[in-house]
Coordinates of C-alpha atoms in Angstrom, one line a residue:
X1 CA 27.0 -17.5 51.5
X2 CA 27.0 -13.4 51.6
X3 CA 24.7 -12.4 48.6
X4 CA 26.5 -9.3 46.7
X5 CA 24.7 -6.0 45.8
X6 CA 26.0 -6.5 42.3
X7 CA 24.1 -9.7 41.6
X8 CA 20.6 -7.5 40.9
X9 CA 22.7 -4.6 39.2
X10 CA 23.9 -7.0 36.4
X11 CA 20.2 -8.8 35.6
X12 CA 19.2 -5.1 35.4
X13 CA 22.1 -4.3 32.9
X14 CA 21.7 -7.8 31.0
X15 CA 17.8 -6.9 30.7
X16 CA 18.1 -3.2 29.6
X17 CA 20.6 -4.4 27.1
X18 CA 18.4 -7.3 26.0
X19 CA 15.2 -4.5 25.7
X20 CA 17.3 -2.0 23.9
X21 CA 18.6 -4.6 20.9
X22 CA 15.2 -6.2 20.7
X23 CA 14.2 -2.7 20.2
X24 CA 17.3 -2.0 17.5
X25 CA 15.8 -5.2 15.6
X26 CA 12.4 -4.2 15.5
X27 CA 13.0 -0.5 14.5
X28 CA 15.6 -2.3 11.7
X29 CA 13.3 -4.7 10.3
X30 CA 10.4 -1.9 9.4
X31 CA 13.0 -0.3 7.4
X32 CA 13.3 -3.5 5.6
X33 CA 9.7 -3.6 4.0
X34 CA 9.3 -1.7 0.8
X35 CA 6.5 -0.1 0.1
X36 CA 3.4 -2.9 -1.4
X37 CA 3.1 0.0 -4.7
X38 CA 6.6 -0.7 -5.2
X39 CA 6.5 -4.6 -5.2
X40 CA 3.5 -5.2 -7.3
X41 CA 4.8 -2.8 -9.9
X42 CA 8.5 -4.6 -9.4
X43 CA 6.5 -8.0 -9.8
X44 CA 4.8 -6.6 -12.7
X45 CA 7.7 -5.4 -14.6
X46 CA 9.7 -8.4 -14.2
X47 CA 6.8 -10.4 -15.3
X48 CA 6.0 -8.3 -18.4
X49 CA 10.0 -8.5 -19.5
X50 CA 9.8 -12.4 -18.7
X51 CA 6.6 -12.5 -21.5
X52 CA 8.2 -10.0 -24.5
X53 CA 11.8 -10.7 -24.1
X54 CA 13.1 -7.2 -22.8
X55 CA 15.7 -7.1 -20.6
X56 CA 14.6 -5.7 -16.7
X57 CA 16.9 -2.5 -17.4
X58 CA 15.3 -1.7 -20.5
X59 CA 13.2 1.8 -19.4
X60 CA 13.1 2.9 -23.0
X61 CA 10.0 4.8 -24.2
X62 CA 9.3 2.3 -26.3
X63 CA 9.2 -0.2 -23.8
X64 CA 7.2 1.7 -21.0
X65 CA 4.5 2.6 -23.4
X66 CA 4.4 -1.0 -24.6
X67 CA 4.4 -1.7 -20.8
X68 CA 1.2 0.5 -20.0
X69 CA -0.7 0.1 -23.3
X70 CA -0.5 -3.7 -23.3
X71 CA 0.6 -5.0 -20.1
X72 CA -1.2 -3.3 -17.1
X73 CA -4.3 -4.6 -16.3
X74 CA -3.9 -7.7 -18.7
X75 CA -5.4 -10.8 -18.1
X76 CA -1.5 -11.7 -17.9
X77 CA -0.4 -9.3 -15.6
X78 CA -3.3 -10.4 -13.0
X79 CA -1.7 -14.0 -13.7
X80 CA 1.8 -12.6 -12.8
X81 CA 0.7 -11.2 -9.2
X82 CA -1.6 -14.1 -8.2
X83 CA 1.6 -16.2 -9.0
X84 CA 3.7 -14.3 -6.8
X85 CA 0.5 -13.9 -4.4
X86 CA -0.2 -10.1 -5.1
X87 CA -4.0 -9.3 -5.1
X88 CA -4.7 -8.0 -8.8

């Protein structure tokens, strides 16, 4: 059987294609990540609405300075990121 010239010339185009969405998929997935800040605060806030009864929206004053004067660096909040395996 006569071998064809196209044979190597469409592993090379299967493999560049392969490369190129591997590449797509990695560049994708560190968009994907948010930022650690933004999760243990995220973590933090759900947890301290879970504990007072405030609803996850509510970004009153009230509510943010009860939030900070209360809540961050409780004994609770630590609880709240172990839980959800945050180093406090």
């Amino acid at each position: 059987m006569k071998k064809t010239s196209q044979t190597p010339h469409h592993l090379i185009a299967i493999l560049v294609v392969a490369l190129a969405l591997a590449f797509v998929c990695h560049i994708a997935r560190s968009f994907e990540r948010p930022c650690p800040a933004l999760i243990r605060h995220d973590v933090s806030w759900k947890a301290f609405c879970e504990s007072t009864g405030r609803q996850l929206a509510d970004t009153s004053q009230n509510a943010i300075d009860e939030y900070l004067d209360t809540w961050r660096g409780s004994a609770l909040e630590e609880e709240a990121l172990i839980a959800n395996g945050i180093e406090p």
